[in-house]
Short mmCIF file of C-alpha atoms in Angstrom, two decimals:
data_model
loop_
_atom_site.label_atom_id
_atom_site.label_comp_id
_atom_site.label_asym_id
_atom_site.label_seq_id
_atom_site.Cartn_x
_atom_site.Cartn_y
_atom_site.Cartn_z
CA UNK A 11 11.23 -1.81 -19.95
CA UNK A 12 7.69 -0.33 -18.83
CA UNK A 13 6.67 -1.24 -15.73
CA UNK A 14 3.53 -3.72 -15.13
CA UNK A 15 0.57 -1.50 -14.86
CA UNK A 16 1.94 1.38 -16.84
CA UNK A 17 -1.64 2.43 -18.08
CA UNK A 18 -3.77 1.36 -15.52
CA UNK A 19 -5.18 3.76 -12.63
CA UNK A 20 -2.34 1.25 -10.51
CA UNK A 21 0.49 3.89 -12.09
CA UNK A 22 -1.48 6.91 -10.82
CA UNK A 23 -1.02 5.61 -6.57
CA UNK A 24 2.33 3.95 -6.96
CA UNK A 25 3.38 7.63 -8.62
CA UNK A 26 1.53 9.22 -5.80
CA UNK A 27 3.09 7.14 -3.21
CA UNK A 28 6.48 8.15 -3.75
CA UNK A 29 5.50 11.55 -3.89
CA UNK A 30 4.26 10.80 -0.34
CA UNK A 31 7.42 9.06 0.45
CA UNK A 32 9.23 12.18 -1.24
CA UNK A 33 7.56 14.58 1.28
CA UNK A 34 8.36 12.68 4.26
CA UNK A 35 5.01 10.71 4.68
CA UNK A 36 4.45 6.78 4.88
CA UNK A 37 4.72 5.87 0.84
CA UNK A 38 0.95 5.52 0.44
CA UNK A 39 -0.94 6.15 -2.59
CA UNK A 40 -4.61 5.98 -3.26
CA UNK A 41 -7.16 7.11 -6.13
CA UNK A 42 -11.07 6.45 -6.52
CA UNK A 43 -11.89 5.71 -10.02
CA UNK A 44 -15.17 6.18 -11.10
CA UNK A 45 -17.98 3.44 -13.30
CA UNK A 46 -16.08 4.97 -16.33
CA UNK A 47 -12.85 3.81 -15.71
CA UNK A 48 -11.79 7.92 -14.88
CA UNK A 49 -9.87 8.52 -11.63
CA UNK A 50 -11.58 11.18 -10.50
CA UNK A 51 -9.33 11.75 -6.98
CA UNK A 52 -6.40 10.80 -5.86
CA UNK A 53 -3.61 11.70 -2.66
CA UNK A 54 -1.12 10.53 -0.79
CA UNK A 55 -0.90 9.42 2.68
CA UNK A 56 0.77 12.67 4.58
CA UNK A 57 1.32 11.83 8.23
CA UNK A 58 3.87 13.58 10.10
CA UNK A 59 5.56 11.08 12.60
CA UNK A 60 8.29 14.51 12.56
CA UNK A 61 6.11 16.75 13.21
CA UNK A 62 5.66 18.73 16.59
CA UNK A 63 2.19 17.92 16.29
CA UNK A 64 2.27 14.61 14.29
CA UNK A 65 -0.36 14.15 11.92
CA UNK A 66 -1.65 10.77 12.37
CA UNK A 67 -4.75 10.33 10.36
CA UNK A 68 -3.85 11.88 7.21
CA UNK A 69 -3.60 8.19 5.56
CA UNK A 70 -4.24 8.21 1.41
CA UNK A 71 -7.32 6.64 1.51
CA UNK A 72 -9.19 8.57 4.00
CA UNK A 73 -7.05 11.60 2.41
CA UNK A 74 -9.22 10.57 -0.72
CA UNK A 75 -12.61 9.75 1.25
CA UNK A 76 -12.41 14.00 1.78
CA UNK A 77 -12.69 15.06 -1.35
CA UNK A 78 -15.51 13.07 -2.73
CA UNK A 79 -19.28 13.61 -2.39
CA UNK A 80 -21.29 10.68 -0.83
CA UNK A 81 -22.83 9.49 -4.29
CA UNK A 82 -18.98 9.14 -5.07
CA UNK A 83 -17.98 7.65 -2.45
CA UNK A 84 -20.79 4.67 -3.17
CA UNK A 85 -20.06 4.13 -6.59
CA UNK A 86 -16.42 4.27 -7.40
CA UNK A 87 -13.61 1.69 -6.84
CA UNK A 88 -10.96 2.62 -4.32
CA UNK A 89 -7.51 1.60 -5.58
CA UNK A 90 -4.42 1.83 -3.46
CA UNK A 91 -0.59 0.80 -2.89
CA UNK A 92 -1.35 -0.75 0.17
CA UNK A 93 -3.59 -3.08 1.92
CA UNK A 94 -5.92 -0.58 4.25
CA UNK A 95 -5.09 -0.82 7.75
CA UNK A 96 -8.08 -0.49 10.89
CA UNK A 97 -8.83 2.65 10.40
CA UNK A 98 -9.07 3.38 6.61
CA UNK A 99 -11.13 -0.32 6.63
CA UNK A 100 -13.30 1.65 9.35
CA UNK A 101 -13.41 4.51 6.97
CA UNK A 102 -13.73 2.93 3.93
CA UNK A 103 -16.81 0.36 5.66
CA UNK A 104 -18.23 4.02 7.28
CA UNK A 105 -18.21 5.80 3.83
CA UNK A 106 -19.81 2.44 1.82
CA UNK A 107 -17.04 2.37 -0.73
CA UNK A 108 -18.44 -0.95 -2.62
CA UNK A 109 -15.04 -2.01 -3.85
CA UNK A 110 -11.38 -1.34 -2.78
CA UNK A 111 -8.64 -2.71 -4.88
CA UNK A 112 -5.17 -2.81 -3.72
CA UNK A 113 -1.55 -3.45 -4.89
CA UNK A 114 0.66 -5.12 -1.66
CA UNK A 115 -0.73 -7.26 1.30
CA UNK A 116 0.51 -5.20 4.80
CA UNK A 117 1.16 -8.45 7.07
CA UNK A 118 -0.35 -6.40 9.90
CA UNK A 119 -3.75 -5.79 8.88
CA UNK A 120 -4.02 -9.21 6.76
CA UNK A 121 -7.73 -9.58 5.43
CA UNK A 122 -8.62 -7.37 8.27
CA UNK A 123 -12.14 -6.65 6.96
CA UNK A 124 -12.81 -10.65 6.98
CA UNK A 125 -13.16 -9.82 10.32
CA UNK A 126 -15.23 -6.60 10.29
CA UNK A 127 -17.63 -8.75 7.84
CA UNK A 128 -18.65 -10.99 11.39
CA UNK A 129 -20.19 -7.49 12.98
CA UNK A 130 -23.89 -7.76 13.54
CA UNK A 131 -24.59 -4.26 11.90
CA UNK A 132 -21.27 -3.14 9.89
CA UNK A 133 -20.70 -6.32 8.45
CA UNK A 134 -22.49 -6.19 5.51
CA UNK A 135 -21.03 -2.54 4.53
CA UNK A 136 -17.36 -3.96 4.32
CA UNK A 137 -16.56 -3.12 1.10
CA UNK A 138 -15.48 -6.21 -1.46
CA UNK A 139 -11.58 -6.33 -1.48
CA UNK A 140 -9.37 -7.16 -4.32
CA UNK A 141 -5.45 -8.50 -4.04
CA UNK A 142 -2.73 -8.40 -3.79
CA UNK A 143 -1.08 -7.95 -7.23
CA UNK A 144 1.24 -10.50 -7.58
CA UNK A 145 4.23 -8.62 -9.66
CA UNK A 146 7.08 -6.18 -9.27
CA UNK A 147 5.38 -2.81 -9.05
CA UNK A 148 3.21 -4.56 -6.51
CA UNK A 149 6.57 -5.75 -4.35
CA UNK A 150 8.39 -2.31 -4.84
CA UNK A 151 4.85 -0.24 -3.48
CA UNK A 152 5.25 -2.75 -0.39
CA UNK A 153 9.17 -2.14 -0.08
CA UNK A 154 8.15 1.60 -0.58
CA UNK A 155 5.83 1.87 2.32
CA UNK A 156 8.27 -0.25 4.36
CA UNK A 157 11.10 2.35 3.57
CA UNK A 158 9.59 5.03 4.59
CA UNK A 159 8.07 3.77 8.41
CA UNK A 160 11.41 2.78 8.83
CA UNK A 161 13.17 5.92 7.66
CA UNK A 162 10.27 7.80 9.70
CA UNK A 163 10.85 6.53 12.80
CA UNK A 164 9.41 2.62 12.90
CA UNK A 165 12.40 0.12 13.33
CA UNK A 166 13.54 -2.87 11.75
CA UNK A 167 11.92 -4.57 14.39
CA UNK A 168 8.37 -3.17 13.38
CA UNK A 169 8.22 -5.89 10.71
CA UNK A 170 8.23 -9.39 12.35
CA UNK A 171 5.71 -10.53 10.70
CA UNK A 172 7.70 -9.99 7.35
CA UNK A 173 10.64 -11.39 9.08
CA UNK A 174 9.32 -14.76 9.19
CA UNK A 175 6.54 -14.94 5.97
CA UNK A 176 8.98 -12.96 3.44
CA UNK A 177 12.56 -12.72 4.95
CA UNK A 178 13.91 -11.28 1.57
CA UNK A 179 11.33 -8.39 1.24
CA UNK A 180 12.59 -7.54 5.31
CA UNK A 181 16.19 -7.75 4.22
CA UNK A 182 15.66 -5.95 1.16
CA UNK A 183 14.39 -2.94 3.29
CA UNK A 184 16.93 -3.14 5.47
CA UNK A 185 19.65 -2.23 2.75
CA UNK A 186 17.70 0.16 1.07
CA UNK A 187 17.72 2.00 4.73
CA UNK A 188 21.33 1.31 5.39
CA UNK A 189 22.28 2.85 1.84
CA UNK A 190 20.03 5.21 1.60
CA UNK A 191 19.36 4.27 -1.99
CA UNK A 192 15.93 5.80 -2.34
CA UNK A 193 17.00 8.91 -1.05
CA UNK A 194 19.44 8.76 -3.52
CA UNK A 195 17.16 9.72 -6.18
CA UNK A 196 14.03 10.90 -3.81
CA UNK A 197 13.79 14.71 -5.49
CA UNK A 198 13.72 12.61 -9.05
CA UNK A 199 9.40 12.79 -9.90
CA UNK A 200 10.09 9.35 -11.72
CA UNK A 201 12.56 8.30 -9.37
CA UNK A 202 10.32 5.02 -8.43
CA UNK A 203 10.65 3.97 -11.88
CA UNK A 204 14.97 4.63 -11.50
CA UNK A 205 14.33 2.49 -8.70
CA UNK A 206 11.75 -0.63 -9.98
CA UNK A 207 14.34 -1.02 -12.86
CA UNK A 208 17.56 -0.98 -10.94
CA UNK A 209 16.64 -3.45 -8.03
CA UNK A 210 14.39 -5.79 -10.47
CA UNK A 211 16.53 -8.97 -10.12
CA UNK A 212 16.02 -8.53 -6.64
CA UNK A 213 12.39 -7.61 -6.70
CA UNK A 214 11.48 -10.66 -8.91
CA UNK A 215 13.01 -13.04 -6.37
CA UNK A 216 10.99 -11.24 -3.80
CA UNK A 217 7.72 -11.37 -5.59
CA UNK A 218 7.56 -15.40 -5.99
CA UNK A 219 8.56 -15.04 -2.35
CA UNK A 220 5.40 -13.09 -1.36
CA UNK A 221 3.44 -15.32 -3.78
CA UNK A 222 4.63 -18.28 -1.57
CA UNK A 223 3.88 -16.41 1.66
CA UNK A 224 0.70 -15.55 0.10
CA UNK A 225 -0.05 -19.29 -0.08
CA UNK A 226 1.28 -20.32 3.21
CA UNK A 227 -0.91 -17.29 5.14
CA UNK A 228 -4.10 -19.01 3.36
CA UNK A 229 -3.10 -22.43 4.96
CA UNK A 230 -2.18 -21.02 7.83
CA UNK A 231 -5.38 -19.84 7.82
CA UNK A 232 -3.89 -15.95 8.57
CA UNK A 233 -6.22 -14.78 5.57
#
């Protein structure tokens, strides 16, 4: 079975963020697509927390902001794994990016930029924000990402927020740690797709879960 978003630029930053995760960095993936449809950049997010000199602000997106021109940078559409935290919304707001697309909701930096959008002079740069993807390859990029802060150094207790809005996603990660079963298959370049097939029971019960959450936040008014 092919995963959702098999030919979609969606399958380019999910692929890149497990190379991330592969190398030891946070499970991040990012891409700027261009008017055309082409993705015309893409990287991984690359911080260090192992590091003698941790690398801290080598996330994807910024990672991507790099390598474009400015003309770039206020044209294309931004797509990543994970929902931009302060400072790639800074970043992202700084560079103009008009639209950023992204695949999982990060219950730390929830609608973040509705925030940024209040500022006298920066609000009307936020860029306009898209998601989360409500399916399975959007669930395993946020299981990915939560993996790999809590293999690199971020504990279980990192994710409280989780803990109470999507207690199956937290529990799921939690297992995955304590068997190591994405290391298992880690040096695999497809591994992610070993992986979406063989916990998708599991990852289908967790996406209505985050769909409910999803809900809830809104009335909750956490969105």
């Amino acid at each position: 079975m092919s995963p959702p978003h098999a030919a979609t630029p969606w399958r380019t930053v999910i692929a890149e963020a497990w190379r991330s995760y592969q190398n030891r960095g946070w499970g991040v993936g990012a891409a700027a697509v261009d008017s055309d449809g082409s993705v015309i950049e893409v990287a991984g997010n690359s911080c260090s927390s192992t590091a003698e000199h941790a690398e801290v602000l080598r996330h994807a997106e910024i990672e991507v902001l790099n390598r474009l021109t400015r003309p770039q940078r206020r044209t294309c559409i931004i797509y990543t794994t994970l929902e931009p935290c302060v400072l790639c919304l800074g970043a992202l707001t700084f560079c103009r990016v008009p639209v950023v697309a992204f695949m999982a909701r990060d219950f730390s930096f929830s609608a973040g930029w509705r925030h940024l959008r209040q500022a006298p002079i920066l609000g009307s740069r936020v860029p306009t924000f898209r998601g989360p993807e409500q399916d399975v390859s959007a669930t395993f990029a946020r299981l990915l990402s939560m993996v790999a802060e809590m293999e690199n150094g971020h504990g279980s207790g990192s994710f409280g927020l989780e803990q109470r809005m999507a207690p199956k996603l937290k529990r799921l990660a939690d297992e995955c740690v304590e068997t190591s079963v994405f290391r298992r298959v880690h040096a695999d370049e497809d591994g992610w797709e070993t992986l979406l097939c063989e916990l998708r029971p599991r990852l289908d019960s967790v996406t209505e879960e985050l769909r409910r959450a999803e809900i809830r936040m809104n009335r909750l008014g956490m969105l």
